Amino acid sequence: MTPTDASPPTSNISVRRGDPLVVMEDVQKHYGDFQALTDIDLTVNRGEVVVVIGPSGSGKSTLCRTINRLESITSGTITIDGQTLPSEGKALAALRADVGMVFQSFNLFAHLTILENVTLGPMKVKGMKKADAVREAKVLLDRVGVGHQADKLPAQLSGGQQQRVAIARALAMTPKVMLFDEPTSALDPEMINEVLDVMVELAEDGMTMVVVTHEMGFARKAGDRVVFMAEGKIVEQAAPDEFFTAPKSDRAKDFLSKLITH
């Protein structure tokens, strides 16, 4: 372990900023005869926010879920911080602990309080003492704006609040990278911004993020790079300003024209 790896969670994000953290090489994913991902080559650098967009069914969520092996790959390699993602077992569980995941549905444990939802992972997976886990969880819940809800059950919170708890739960594991799979798609319109605001703050703090979303405003505001997918392939990728003002591929131009006209 290097000294940088042993740094506090708030500081290890910016250390060695810019070097490759997640690397996907020649990744293929089949469901029977259907090829969901084709020839995926993608590098996410430390401290970078990569926003993955594209039409429904383009493979965005599948790509996101392969990064922590929630979806297995047919062939190719995925490495996280230089380590190849194992296919199963304790090694996979250990590497998964470095990868935070926030889903469309909040996936909170309904019978546990908000505080218990956030402390469970650090205590069970990382062996953190309860007092330490509680202290860290309260800091994180305050950070995402739901500290005053700590003793409530998930059902007592709005969808936007539950999703912010889900973000705090992922952060509690001090991940090296955060994956967001359409985190606002299940929310009412008025709740979307409260979740996106938390994500923008994370981006500004230097958290490495891969975000699958339909929220183009977030892509413009917080993204370092936009990856546009269609039919299971990465069609093009560019800085947000470049992508939204001068897309290179006809497929991206068509996609953006439909967004603008509706």
GROMACS .gro file of C-alpha atoms in nm, residues 31-195:
model
  165
   31TYR     CA    1  -2.713  -1.207  -2.384
   32GLY     CA    2  -2.750  -1.523  -2.588
   33ASP     CA    3  -2.746  -1.411  -2.951
   34PHE     CA    4  -2.793  -1.045  -2.862
   35GLN     CA    5  -2.476  -0.836  -2.830
   36ALA     CA    6  -2.537  -0.566  -2.568
   37LEU     CA    7  -2.184  -0.420  -2.571
   38THR     CA    8  -1.948  -0.419  -2.868
   39ASP     CA    9  -1.577  -0.328  -2.869
   40ILE     CA   10  -1.593  -0.104  -2.561
   41ASP     CA   11  -1.268   0.081  -2.496
   42LEU     CA   12  -1.306   0.340  -2.222
   43THR     CA   13  -1.066   0.495  -1.973
   44VAL     CA   14  -1.193   0.697  -1.678
   45ASN     CA   15  -0.920   0.902  -1.517
   46ARG     CA   16  -0.892   0.976  -1.147
   47GLY     CA   17  -1.102   1.277  -1.051
   48GLU     CA   18  -1.288   1.275  -1.383
   49VAL     CA   19  -1.666   1.287  -1.430
   50VAL     CA   20  -1.769   1.084  -1.734
   51VAL     CA   21  -2.133   1.119  -1.836
   52VAL     CA   22  -2.273   0.838  -2.050
   53ILE     CA   23  -2.570   0.932  -2.266
   54GLY     CA   24  -2.759   0.786  -2.558
   55PRO     CA   25  -3.099   0.651  -2.664
   56SER     CA   26  -3.282   0.386  -2.463
   57GLY     CA   27  -3.141   0.040  -2.521
   58SER     CA   28  -2.799   0.170  -2.627
   59GLY     CA   29  -2.612  -0.024  -2.357
   60LYS     CA   30  -2.547   0.262  -2.114
   61SER     CA   31  -2.668   0.085  -1.800
   62THR     CA   32  -2.506  -0.241  -1.905
   63LEU     CA   33  -2.172  -0.064  -1.944
   64CYS     CA   34  -2.210   0.095  -1.600
   65ARG     CA   35  -2.301  -0.234  -1.433
   66THR     CA   36  -2.007  -0.423  -1.585
   67ILE     CA   37  -1.763  -0.191  -1.405
   68ASN     CA   38  -1.835  -0.365  -1.074
   69ARG     CA   39  -1.937  -0.700  -1.227
   70LEU     CA   40  -2.309  -0.667  -1.152
   71GLU     CA   41  -2.313  -0.773  -1.517
   72SER     CA   42  -2.049  -1.021  -1.627
   73ILE     CA   43  -1.868  -0.960  -1.954
   74THR     CA   44  -1.830  -1.210  -2.236
   75SER     CA   45  -1.474  -1.106  -2.318
   76GLY     CA   46  -1.229  -0.821  -2.272
   77THR     CA   47  -1.077  -0.680  -1.954
   78ILE     CA   48  -1.177  -0.425  -1.691
   79THR     CA   49  -0.925  -0.292  -1.440
   80ILE     CA   50  -0.985  -0.066  -1.141
   81ASP     CA   51  -0.682   0.118  -1.008
   82GLY     CA   52  -0.456  -0.128  -1.189
   83GLN     CA   53  -0.628  -0.444  -1.065
   84THR     CA   54  -0.818  -0.670  -1.301
   85LEU     CA   55  -1.178  -0.713  -1.194
   86PRO     CA   56  -1.213  -1.073  -1.066
   87SER     CA   57  -1.511  -1.279  -1.180
   88GLU     CA   58  -1.622  -1.394  -0.835
   89GLY     CA   59  -1.530  -1.464  -0.475
   90LYS     CA   60  -1.369  -1.260  -0.200
   91ALA     CA   61  -1.137  -1.079  -0.439
   92LEU     CA   62  -1.439  -0.944  -0.628
   93ALA     CA   63  -1.608  -0.838  -0.304
   94ALA     CA   64  -1.293  -0.655  -0.197
   95LEU     CA   65  -1.261  -0.470  -0.526
   96ARG     CA   66  -1.634  -0.394  -0.531
   97ALA     CA   67  -1.590  -0.212  -0.201
   98ASP     CA   68  -1.385   0.045  -0.396
   99VAL     CA   69  -1.676   0.104  -0.637
  100GLY     CA   70  -1.982   0.289  -0.508
  101MET     CA   71  -2.309   0.231  -0.695
  102VAL     CA   72  -2.629   0.435  -0.699
  103PHE     CA   73  -2.923   0.284  -0.885
  104GLN     CA   74  -3.250   0.410  -1.033
  105SER     CA   75  -3.434   0.250  -0.742
  106PHE     CA   76  -3.287   0.344  -0.409
  107ASN     CA   77  -3.243  -0.014  -0.281
  108LEU     CA   78  -3.246   0.094   0.084
  109PHE     CA   79  -3.327  -0.166   0.348
  110ALA     CA   80  -3.688  -0.084   0.438
  111HIS     CA   81  -3.666  -0.223   0.794
  112LEU     CA   82  -3.355  -0.025   0.887
  113THR     CA   83  -3.335   0.342   0.979
  114ILE     CA   84  -3.155   0.585   0.751
  115LEU     CA   85  -2.856   0.584   0.986
  116GLU     CA   86  -2.850   0.202   0.998
  117ASN     CA   87  -2.862   0.185   0.618
  118VAL     CA   88  -2.548   0.398   0.596
  119THR     CA   89  -2.352   0.229   0.877
  120LEU     CA   90  -2.421  -0.130   0.769
  121GLY     CA   91  -2.160  -0.153   0.491
  122PRO     CA   92  -1.866   0.000   0.678
  123MET     CA   93  -1.936  -0.223   0.980
  124LYS     CA   94  -1.999  -0.549   0.792
  125VAL     CA   95  -1.755  -0.514   0.503
  126LYS     CA   96  -1.480  -0.294   0.645
  127GLY     CA   97  -1.503  -0.401   1.010
  128MET     CA   98  -1.549  -0.045   1.131
  129LYS     CA   99  -1.648  -0.001   1.495
  130LYS     CA  100  -2.008   0.106   1.542
  131ALA     CA  101  -1.921   0.438   1.706
  132ASP     CA  102  -1.688   0.528   1.419
  133ALA     CA  103  -1.940   0.418   1.156
  134VAL     CA  104  -2.216   0.624   1.319
  135ARG     CA  105  -1.996   0.932   1.339
  136GLU     CA  106  -1.894   0.903   0.972
  137ALA     CA  107  -2.253   0.831   0.865
  138LYS     CA  108  -2.385   1.142   1.039
  139VAL     CA  109  -2.126   1.355   0.862
  140LEU     CA  110  -2.227   1.207   0.526
  141LEU     CA  111  -2.599   1.242   0.589
  142ASP     CA  112  -2.545   1.607   0.680
  143ARG     CA  113  -2.338   1.646   0.364
  144VAL     CA  114  -2.626   1.526   0.144
  145GLY     CA  115  -2.880   1.728   0.340
  146VAL     CA  116  -3.073   1.457   0.527
  147GLY     CA  117  -2.893   1.449   0.862
  148HIS     CA  118  -3.213   1.543   1.043
  149GLN     CA  119  -3.383   1.230   0.903
  150ALA     CA  120  -3.131   0.982   1.047
  151ASP     CA  121  -3.375   0.800   1.277
  152LYS     CA  122  -3.654   0.762   1.020
  153LEU     CA  123  -3.728   0.461   0.799
  154PRO     CA  124  -3.687   0.495   0.421
  155ALA     CA  125  -4.064   0.492   0.363
  156GLN     CA  126  -4.093   0.810   0.567
  157LEU     CA  127  -3.871   1.001   0.323
  158SER     CA  128  -3.941   1.141  -0.021
  159GLY     CA  129  -3.785   0.978  -0.325
  160GLY     CA  130  -3.529   1.255  -0.354
  161GLN     CA  131  -3.432   1.218   0.009
  162GLN     CA  132  -3.402   0.840  -0.025
  163GLN     CA  133  -3.175   0.878  -0.326
  164ARG     CA  134  -2.954   1.118  -0.132
  165VAL     CA  135  -2.934   0.858   0.146
  166ALA     CA  136  -2.831   0.602  -0.118
  167ILE     CA  137  -2.550   0.837  -0.223
  168ALA     CA  138  -2.439   0.874   0.140
  169ARG     CA  139  -2.447   0.496   0.180
  170ALA     CA  140  -2.219   0.453  -0.120
  171LEU     CA  141  -1.984   0.727   0.004
  172ALA     CA  142  -1.961   0.558   0.345
  173MET     CA  143  -1.746   0.289   0.184
  174THR     CA  144  -1.495   0.558   0.077
  175PRO     CA  145  -1.502   0.434  -0.284
  176LYS     CA  146  -1.240   0.521  -0.542
  177VAL     CA  147  -1.509   0.564  -0.808
  178MET     CA  148  -1.884   0.621  -0.796
  179LEU     CA  149  -2.121   0.473  -1.054
  180PHE     CA  150  -2.463   0.632  -1.106
  181ASP     CA  151  -2.713   0.437  -1.317
  182GLU     CA  152  -2.987   0.686  -1.410
  183PRO     CA  153  -3.013   0.805  -1.048
  184THR     CA  154  -3.294   1.053  -1.114
  185SER     CA  155  -3.514   0.859  -1.356
  186ALA     CA  156  -3.750   0.731  -1.083
  187LEU     CA  157  -3.793   1.073  -0.922
  188ASP     CA  158  -4.064   1.334  -0.957
  189PRO     CA  159  -3.941   1.642  -1.148
  190GLU     CA  160  -3.919   1.863  -0.839
  191MET     CA  161  -3.692   1.610  -0.666
  192ILE     CA  162  -3.443   1.571  -0.950
  193ASN     CA  163  -3.244   1.887  -0.883
  194GLU     CA  164  -3.191   1.811  -0.514
  195VAL     CA  165  -3.015   1.487  -0.614
   0.00000   0.00000   0.00000
